[in-house]
Coordinates of C-alpha atoms in Angstrom, one line a residue:
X1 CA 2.3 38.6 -7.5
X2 CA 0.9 41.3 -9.5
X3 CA 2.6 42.1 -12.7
X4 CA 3.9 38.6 -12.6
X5 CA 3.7 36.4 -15.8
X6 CA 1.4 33.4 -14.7
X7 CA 2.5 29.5 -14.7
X8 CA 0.1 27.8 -17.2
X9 CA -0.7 24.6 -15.2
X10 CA -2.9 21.6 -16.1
X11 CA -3.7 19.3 -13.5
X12 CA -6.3 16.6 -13.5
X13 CA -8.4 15.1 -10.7
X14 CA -11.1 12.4 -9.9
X15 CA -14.4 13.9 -8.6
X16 CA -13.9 13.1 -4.8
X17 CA -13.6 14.9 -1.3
X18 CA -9.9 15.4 -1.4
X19 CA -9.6 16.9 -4.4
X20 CA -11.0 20.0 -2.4
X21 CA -7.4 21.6 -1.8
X22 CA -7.0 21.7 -5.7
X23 CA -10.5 23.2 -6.3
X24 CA -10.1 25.9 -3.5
X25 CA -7.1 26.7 -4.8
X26 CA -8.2 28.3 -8.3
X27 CA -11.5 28.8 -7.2
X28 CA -10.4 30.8 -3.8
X29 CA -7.9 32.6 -5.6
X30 CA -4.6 31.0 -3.5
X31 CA -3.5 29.7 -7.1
X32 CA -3.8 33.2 -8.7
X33 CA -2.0 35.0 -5.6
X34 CA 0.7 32.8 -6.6
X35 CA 1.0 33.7 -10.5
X36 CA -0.2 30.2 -11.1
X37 CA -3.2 30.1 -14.3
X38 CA -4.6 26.4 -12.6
X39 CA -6.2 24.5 -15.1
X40 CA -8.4 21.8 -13.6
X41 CA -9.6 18.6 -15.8
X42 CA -12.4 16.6 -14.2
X43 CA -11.1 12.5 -15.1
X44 CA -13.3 9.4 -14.2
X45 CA -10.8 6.7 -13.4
X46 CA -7.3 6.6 -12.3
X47 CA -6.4 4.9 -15.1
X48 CA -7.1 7.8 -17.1
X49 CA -5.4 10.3 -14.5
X50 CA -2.0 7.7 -14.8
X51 CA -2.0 7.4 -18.6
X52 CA -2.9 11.3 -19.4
X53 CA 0.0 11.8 -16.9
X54 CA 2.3 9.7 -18.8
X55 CA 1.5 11.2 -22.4
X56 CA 2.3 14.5 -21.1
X57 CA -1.5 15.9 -21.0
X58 CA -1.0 17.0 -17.6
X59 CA 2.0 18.3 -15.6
X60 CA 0.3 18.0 -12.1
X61 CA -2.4 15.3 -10.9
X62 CA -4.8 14.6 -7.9
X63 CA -2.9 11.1 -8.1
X64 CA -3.2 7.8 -5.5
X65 CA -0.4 7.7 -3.3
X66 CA 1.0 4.2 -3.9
X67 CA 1.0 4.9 -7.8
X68 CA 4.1 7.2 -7.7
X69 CA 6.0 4.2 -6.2
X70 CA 4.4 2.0 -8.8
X71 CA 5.9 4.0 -11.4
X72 CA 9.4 4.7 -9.9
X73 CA 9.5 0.5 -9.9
X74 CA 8.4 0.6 -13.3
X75 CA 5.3 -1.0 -12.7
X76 CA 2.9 1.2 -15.0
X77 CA 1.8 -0.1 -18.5
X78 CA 3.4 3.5 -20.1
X79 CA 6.4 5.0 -18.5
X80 CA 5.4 7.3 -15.7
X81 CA 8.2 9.8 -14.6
X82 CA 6.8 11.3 -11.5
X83 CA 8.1 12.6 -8.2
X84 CA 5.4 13.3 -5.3
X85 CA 5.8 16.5 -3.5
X86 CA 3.0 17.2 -1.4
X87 CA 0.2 15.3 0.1
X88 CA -3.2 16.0 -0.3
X89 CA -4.6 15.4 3.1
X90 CA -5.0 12.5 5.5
X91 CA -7.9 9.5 5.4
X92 CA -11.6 10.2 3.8
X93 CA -12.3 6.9 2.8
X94 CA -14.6 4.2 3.9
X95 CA -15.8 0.5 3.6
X96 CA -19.4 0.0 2.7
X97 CA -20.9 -3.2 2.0
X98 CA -24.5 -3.8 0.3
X99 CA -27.6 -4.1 2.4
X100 CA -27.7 -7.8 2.1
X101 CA -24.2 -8.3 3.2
X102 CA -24.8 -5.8 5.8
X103 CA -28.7 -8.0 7.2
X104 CA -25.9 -10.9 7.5
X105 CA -23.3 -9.5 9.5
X106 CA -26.2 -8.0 11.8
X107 CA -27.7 -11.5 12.2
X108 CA -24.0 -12.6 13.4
X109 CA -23.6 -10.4 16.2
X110 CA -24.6 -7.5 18.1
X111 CA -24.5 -4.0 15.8
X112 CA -20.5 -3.0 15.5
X113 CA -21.6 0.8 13.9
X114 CA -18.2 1.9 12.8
X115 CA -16.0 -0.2 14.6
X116 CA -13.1 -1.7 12.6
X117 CA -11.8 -4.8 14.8
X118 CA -16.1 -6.0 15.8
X119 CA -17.1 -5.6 12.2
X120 CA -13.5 -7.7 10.5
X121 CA -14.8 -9.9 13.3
X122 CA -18.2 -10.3 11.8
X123 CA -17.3 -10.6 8.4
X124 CA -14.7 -13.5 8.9
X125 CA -17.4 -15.6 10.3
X126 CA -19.8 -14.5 7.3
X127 CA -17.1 -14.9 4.8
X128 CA -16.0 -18.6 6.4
X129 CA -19.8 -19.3 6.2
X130 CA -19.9 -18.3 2.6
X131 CA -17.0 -20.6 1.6
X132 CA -18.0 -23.5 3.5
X133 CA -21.1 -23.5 2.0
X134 CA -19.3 -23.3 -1.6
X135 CA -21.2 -20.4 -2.2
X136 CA -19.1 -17.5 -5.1
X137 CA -17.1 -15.7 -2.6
X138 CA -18.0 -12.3 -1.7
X139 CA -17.2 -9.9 -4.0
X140 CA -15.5 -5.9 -3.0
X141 CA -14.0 -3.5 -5.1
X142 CA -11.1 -0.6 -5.1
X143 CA -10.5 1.7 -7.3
X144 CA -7.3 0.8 -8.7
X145 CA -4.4 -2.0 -7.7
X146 CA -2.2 0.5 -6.9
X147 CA -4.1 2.5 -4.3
X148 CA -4.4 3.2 -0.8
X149 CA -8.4 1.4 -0.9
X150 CA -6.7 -1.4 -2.3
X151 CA -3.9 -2.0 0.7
X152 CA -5.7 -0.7 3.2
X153 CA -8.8 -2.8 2.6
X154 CA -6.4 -6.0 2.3
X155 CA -5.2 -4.7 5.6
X156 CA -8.2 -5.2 7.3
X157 CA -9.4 -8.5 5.7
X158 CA -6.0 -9.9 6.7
X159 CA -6.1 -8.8 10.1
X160 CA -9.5 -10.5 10.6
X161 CA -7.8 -13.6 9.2
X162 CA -9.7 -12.8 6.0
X163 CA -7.1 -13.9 3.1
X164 CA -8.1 -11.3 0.0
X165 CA -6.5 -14.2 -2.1
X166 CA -8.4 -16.7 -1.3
X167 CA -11.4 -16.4 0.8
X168 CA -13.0 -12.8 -1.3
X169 CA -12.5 -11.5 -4.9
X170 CA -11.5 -7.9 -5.0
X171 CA -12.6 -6.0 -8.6
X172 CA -11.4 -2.9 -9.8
X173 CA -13.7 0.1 -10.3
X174 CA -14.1 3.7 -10.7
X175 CA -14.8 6.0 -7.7
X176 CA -17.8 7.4 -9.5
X177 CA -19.5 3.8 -10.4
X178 CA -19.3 2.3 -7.2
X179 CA -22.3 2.8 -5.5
X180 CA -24.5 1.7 -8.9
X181 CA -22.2 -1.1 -9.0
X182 CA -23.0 -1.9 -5.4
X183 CA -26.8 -1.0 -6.2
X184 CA -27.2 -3.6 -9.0
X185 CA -25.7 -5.9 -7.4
X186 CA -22.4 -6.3 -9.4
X187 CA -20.1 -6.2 -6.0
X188 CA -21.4 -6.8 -2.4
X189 CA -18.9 -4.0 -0.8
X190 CA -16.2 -1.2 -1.7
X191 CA -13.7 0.8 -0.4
X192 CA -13.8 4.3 -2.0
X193 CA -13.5 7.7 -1.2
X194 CA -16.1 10.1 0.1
X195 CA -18.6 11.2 -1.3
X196 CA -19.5 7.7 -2.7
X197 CA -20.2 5.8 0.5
X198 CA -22.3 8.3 1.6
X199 CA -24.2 8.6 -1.8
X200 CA -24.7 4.7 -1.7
X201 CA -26.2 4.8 1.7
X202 CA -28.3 7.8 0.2
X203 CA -29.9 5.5 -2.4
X204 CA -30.4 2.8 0.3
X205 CA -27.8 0.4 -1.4
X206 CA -25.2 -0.1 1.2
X207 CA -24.3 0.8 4.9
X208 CA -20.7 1.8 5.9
X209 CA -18.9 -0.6 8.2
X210 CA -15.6 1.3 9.1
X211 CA -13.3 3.9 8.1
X212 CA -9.8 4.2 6.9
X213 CA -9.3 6.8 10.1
X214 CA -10.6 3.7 11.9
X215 CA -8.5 0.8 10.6
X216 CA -5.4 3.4 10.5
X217 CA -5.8 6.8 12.2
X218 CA -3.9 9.8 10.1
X219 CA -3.1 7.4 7.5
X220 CA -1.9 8.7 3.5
X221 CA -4.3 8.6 1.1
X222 CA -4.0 10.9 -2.1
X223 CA -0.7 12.8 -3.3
X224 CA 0.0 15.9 -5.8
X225 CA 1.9 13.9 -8.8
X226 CA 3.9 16.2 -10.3
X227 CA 6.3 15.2 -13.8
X228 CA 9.8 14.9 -12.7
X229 CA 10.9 17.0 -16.1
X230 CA 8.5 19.7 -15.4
X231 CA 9.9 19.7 -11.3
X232 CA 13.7 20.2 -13.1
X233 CA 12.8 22.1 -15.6
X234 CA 10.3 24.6 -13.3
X235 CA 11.5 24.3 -9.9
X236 CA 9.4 27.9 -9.5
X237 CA 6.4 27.0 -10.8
X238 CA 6.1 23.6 -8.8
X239 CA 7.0 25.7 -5.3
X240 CA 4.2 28.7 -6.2
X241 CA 1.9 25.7 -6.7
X242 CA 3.1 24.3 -3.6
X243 CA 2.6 27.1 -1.3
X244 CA -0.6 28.1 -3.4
X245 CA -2.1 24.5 -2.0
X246 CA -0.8 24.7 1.4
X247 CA -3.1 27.9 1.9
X248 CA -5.5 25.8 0.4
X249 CA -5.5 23.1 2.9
X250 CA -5.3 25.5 5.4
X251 CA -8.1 27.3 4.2
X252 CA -10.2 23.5 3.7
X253 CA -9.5 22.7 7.3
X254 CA -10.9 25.7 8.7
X255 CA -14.5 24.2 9.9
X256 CA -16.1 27.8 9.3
X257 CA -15.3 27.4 5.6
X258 CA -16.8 23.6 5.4
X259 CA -20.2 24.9 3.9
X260 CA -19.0 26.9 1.4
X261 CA -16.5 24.2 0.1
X262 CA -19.1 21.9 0.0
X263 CA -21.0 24.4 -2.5
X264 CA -18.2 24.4 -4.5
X265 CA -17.7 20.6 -4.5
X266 CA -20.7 20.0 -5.1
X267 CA -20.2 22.1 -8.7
X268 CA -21.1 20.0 -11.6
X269 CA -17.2 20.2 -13.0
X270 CA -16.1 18.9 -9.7
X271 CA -17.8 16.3 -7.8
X272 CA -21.2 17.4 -9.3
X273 CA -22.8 15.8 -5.9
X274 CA -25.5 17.7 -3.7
X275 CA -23.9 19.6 -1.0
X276 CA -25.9 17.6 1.5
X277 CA -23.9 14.5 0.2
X278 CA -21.2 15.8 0.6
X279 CA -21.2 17.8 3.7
X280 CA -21.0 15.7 7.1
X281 CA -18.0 13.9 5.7
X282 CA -16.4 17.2 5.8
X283 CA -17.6 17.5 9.5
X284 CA -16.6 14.2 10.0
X285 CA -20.3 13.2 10.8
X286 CA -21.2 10.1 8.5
X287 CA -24.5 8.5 7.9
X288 CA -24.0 4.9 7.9
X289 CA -27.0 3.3 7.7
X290 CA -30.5 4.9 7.4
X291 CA -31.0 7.9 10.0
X292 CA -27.9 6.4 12.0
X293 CA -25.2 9.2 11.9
X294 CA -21.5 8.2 13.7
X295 CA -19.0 11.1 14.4
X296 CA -15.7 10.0 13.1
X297 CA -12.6 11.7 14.4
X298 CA -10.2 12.4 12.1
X299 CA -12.2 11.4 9.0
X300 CA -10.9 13.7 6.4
X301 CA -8.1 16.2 7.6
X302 CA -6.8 18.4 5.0
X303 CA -4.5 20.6 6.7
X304 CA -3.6 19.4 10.7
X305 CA -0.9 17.2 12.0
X306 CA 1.0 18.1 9.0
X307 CA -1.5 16.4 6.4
X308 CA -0.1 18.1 3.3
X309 CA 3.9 16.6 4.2
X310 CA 4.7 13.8 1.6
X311 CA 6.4 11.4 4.6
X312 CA 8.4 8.8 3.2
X313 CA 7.8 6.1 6.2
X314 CA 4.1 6.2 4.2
X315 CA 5.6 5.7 0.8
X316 CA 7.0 2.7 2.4
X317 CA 4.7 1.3 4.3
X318 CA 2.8 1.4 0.6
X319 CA 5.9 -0.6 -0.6
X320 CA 5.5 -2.9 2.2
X321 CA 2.1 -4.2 1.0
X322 CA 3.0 -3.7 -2.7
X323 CA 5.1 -6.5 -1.5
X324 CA 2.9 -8.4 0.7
X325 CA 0.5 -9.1 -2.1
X326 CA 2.8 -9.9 -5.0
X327 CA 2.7 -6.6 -6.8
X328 CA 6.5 -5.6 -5.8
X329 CA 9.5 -7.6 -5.7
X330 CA 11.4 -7.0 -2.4
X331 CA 15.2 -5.6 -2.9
X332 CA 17.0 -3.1 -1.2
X333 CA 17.5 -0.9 -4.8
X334 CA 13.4 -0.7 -4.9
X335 CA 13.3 0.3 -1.3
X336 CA 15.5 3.1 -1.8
X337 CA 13.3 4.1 -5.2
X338 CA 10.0 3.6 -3.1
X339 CA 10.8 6.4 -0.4
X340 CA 12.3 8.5 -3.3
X341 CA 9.2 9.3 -4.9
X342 CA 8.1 11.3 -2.3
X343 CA 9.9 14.4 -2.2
X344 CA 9.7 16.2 1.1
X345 CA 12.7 18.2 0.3
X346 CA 10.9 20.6 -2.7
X347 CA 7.9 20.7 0.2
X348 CA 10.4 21.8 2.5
X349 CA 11.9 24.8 0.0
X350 CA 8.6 25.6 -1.5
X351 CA 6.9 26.3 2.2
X352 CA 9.7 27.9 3.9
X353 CA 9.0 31.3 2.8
X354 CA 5.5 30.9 4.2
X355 CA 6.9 30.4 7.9
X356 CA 5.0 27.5 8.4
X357 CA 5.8 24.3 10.9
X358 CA 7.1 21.8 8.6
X359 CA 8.5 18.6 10.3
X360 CA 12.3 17.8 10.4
X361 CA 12.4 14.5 9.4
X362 CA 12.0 12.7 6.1
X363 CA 10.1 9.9 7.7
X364 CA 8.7 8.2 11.4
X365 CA 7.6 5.5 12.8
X366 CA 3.9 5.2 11.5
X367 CA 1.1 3.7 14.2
X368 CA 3.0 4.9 17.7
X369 CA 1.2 7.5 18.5
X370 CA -1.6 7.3 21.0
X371 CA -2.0 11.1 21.9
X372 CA -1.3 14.0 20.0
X373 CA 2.3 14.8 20.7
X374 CA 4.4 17.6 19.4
X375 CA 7.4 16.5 16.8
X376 CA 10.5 18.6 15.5
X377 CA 9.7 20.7 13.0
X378 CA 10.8 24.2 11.4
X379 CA 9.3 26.6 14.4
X380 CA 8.5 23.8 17.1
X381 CA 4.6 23.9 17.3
X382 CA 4.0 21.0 14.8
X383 CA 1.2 18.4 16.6
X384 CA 1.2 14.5 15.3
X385 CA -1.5 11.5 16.2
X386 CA -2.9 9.9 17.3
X387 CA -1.7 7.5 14.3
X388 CA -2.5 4.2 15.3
X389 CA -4.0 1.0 13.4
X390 CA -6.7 -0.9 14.8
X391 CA -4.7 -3.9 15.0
X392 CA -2.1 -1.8 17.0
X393 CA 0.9 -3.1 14.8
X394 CA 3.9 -0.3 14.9
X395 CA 5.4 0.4 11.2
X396 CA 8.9 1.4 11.7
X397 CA 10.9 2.3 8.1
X398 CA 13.9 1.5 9.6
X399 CA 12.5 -2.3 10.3
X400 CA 11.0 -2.4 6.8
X401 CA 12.4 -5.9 5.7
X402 CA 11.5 -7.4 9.6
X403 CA 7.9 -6.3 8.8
X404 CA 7.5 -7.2 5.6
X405 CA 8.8 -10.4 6.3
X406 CA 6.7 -10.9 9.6
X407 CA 3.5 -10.1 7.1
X408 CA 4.6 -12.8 4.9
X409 CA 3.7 -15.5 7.6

């Protein structure tokens, strides 16, 4: 928009592979082409991206995408107005455990590589050893209660008959200390965001055991937060920054650009890792254990099967588990407020100018794909899935209080 006075924008971010679409988009220009000035400050915990949020030092943030809902249920220590409009890509995370965790599930059956329902399988019998020897329970960390790490690693315990109540401790720490916490021993697993899986297997202190994109395929992981007075008060600002992000992930998913965006990554105001860190997780190529390298489909996708669209069935399936483990009260009012914090309707008007296939509905039923299919959307060539959990449970929004209750058993 030459001529154009520019939007001052401050955002802030953790230093992990998904905040690529942010990076790329002042550092590739998209930003500028949209008369957006994109400020990016580099945080360490989510705890300071929440709390800077909520003292007005931000108005956009790289934010977890089960922390809008927190704040919509009023579950934040400061108030936290925020409305989500845009996703930030699908998956990118992993389980690793420490090498002594890993010699015992080895020594309990054959090697499961990445594989999500052998390896729960393997740990429940470690973990039932563990406690029936009255040893401390095993210890694995997330990097905030109200994250995607957090459910989704709950997920999988749970569904190996694991109870992550009772039978495991799980800790709270920052995405950039995990892998010295798993080092020195502090935790004996994590489940974090790339690049610190693969940095802990780098320093030979832990070997990745799954992969959110194996225990759910195409599954939500980090949102844009934007302030809901900024969204009223700027309604053009937020939908430049919209479409300026959108090229971005288009740009991020393009495999001929994955070198060059891990050279940018890899900048020391960004996630200030070596490229070679942080490159096969782009590729979806992960070393998991010494010179053992799995290719993982699906790993991180930034821009495909409509990976920047904030769906509401995946703020509710979020919800779902808040209330599963205590940290949501179940009631129709918070239901409503869940799916509300995800705002597909300012995606929707921000991207239409663009042309782009942008999918019809608010929300759909999450773990029934099995194939890539083609959904409704704005020009008909929109591609979903496969979506499925490893358990092959179906989350349908419409059923949410049959499922929740169901989990409850």
């Amino acid at each position: 928009m030459p001529g154009a006075d520019l939007y001052e924008i401050r955002a802030g971010f953790l230093p992990l592979l998904d905040s690529a679409i942010l990076v790329v988009a002042r550092e590739k220009g998209f930003a500028k082409a949209e008369a957006i000035d994109l400020t990016l400050i580099r945080e360490n915990s989510w705890a300071n991206i929440r709390d800077r949020m909520a003292v007005g030092h931000f108005q956009m943030a790289h934010m977890l995408g089960p922390m809008p809902i927190a704040a919509c249920l009023g579950l934040t220590p400061l108030q936290l107005d925020v409305v989500a409009p845009m996703a930030l890509g699908l998956g990118g995370n992993a389980v690793t455990v420490s090498r002594r965790l890993a010699d015992e599930l080895a020594q309990d059956g054959d090697p499961g590589g990445l594989d999500a329902t052998m390896n729960i399988k393997r740990l429940a019998r470690v973990v039932r050893r563990h406690n029936a020897e009255h040893e401390l329970p095993l210890s694995f960390a997330v990097v905030h209660p109200f994250s995607a790490h957090n459910y989704d690693l709950r997920y999988w315990l749970a569904a190996g008959g694991i109870d992550p109540e009772q039978d495991v401790r799980i800790v709270v720490v920052p995405p950039p200390l995990m892998a010295d916490a798993l080092n020195s021993g502090q935790i004996d697993g994590f489940c974090v965001g790339e690049p610190w899986n693969s940095l802990a297997v780098k320093l030979g202190a832990g070997v990745i055991v799954t992969t959110k994109s194996a225990i759910w395929r195409s599954s939500p992981e980090k949102v844009l937060a934007v302030s809901a007075t900024f969204a009223a008060d700027q309604p053009s600002a937020v939908a430049a920054v919209l479409r300026a992000l959108y090229r971005s992930a288009e740009w991020c998913g393009n495999p001929e650009n994955h070198e060059e965006l891990a050279v940018l990554l890899a900048r020391k105001e960004y996630v200030g890792q070596d490229q070679a860190v942080i490159l096969p997780a782009l590729q979806g190529k992960l070393r998991y254990q010494d010179d053992e390298v799995a290719t993982v489909q699906d790993f991180f996708v930034p821009f495909d099967k409509a990976a920047t669209f904030p769906w509401q069935s995946h703020a509710l399936w979020f919800y779902s588990q808040m209330v599963r483990w205590g940290h949501a009260v179940w009631d129709p009012d918070s239901v409503e407020r869940a799916a509300q914090a995800y705002r597909p309707d300012l995606y929707r008007a921000a991207i239409a100018p663009l042309g782009a296939a942008v999918p019809a509905a608010n929300a759909k039923v999450e773990g029934a794909l099995k194939t890539p299919m083609h959904a409704g959307s704005s020009d008909g060539s929109l591609i979903l899935g496969p979506d499925g959990f490893f358990d092959d449970r179906v989350f349908d929004p419409e059923q949410i209080e049959t499922y929740v209750r169901e989990q409850q058993v």
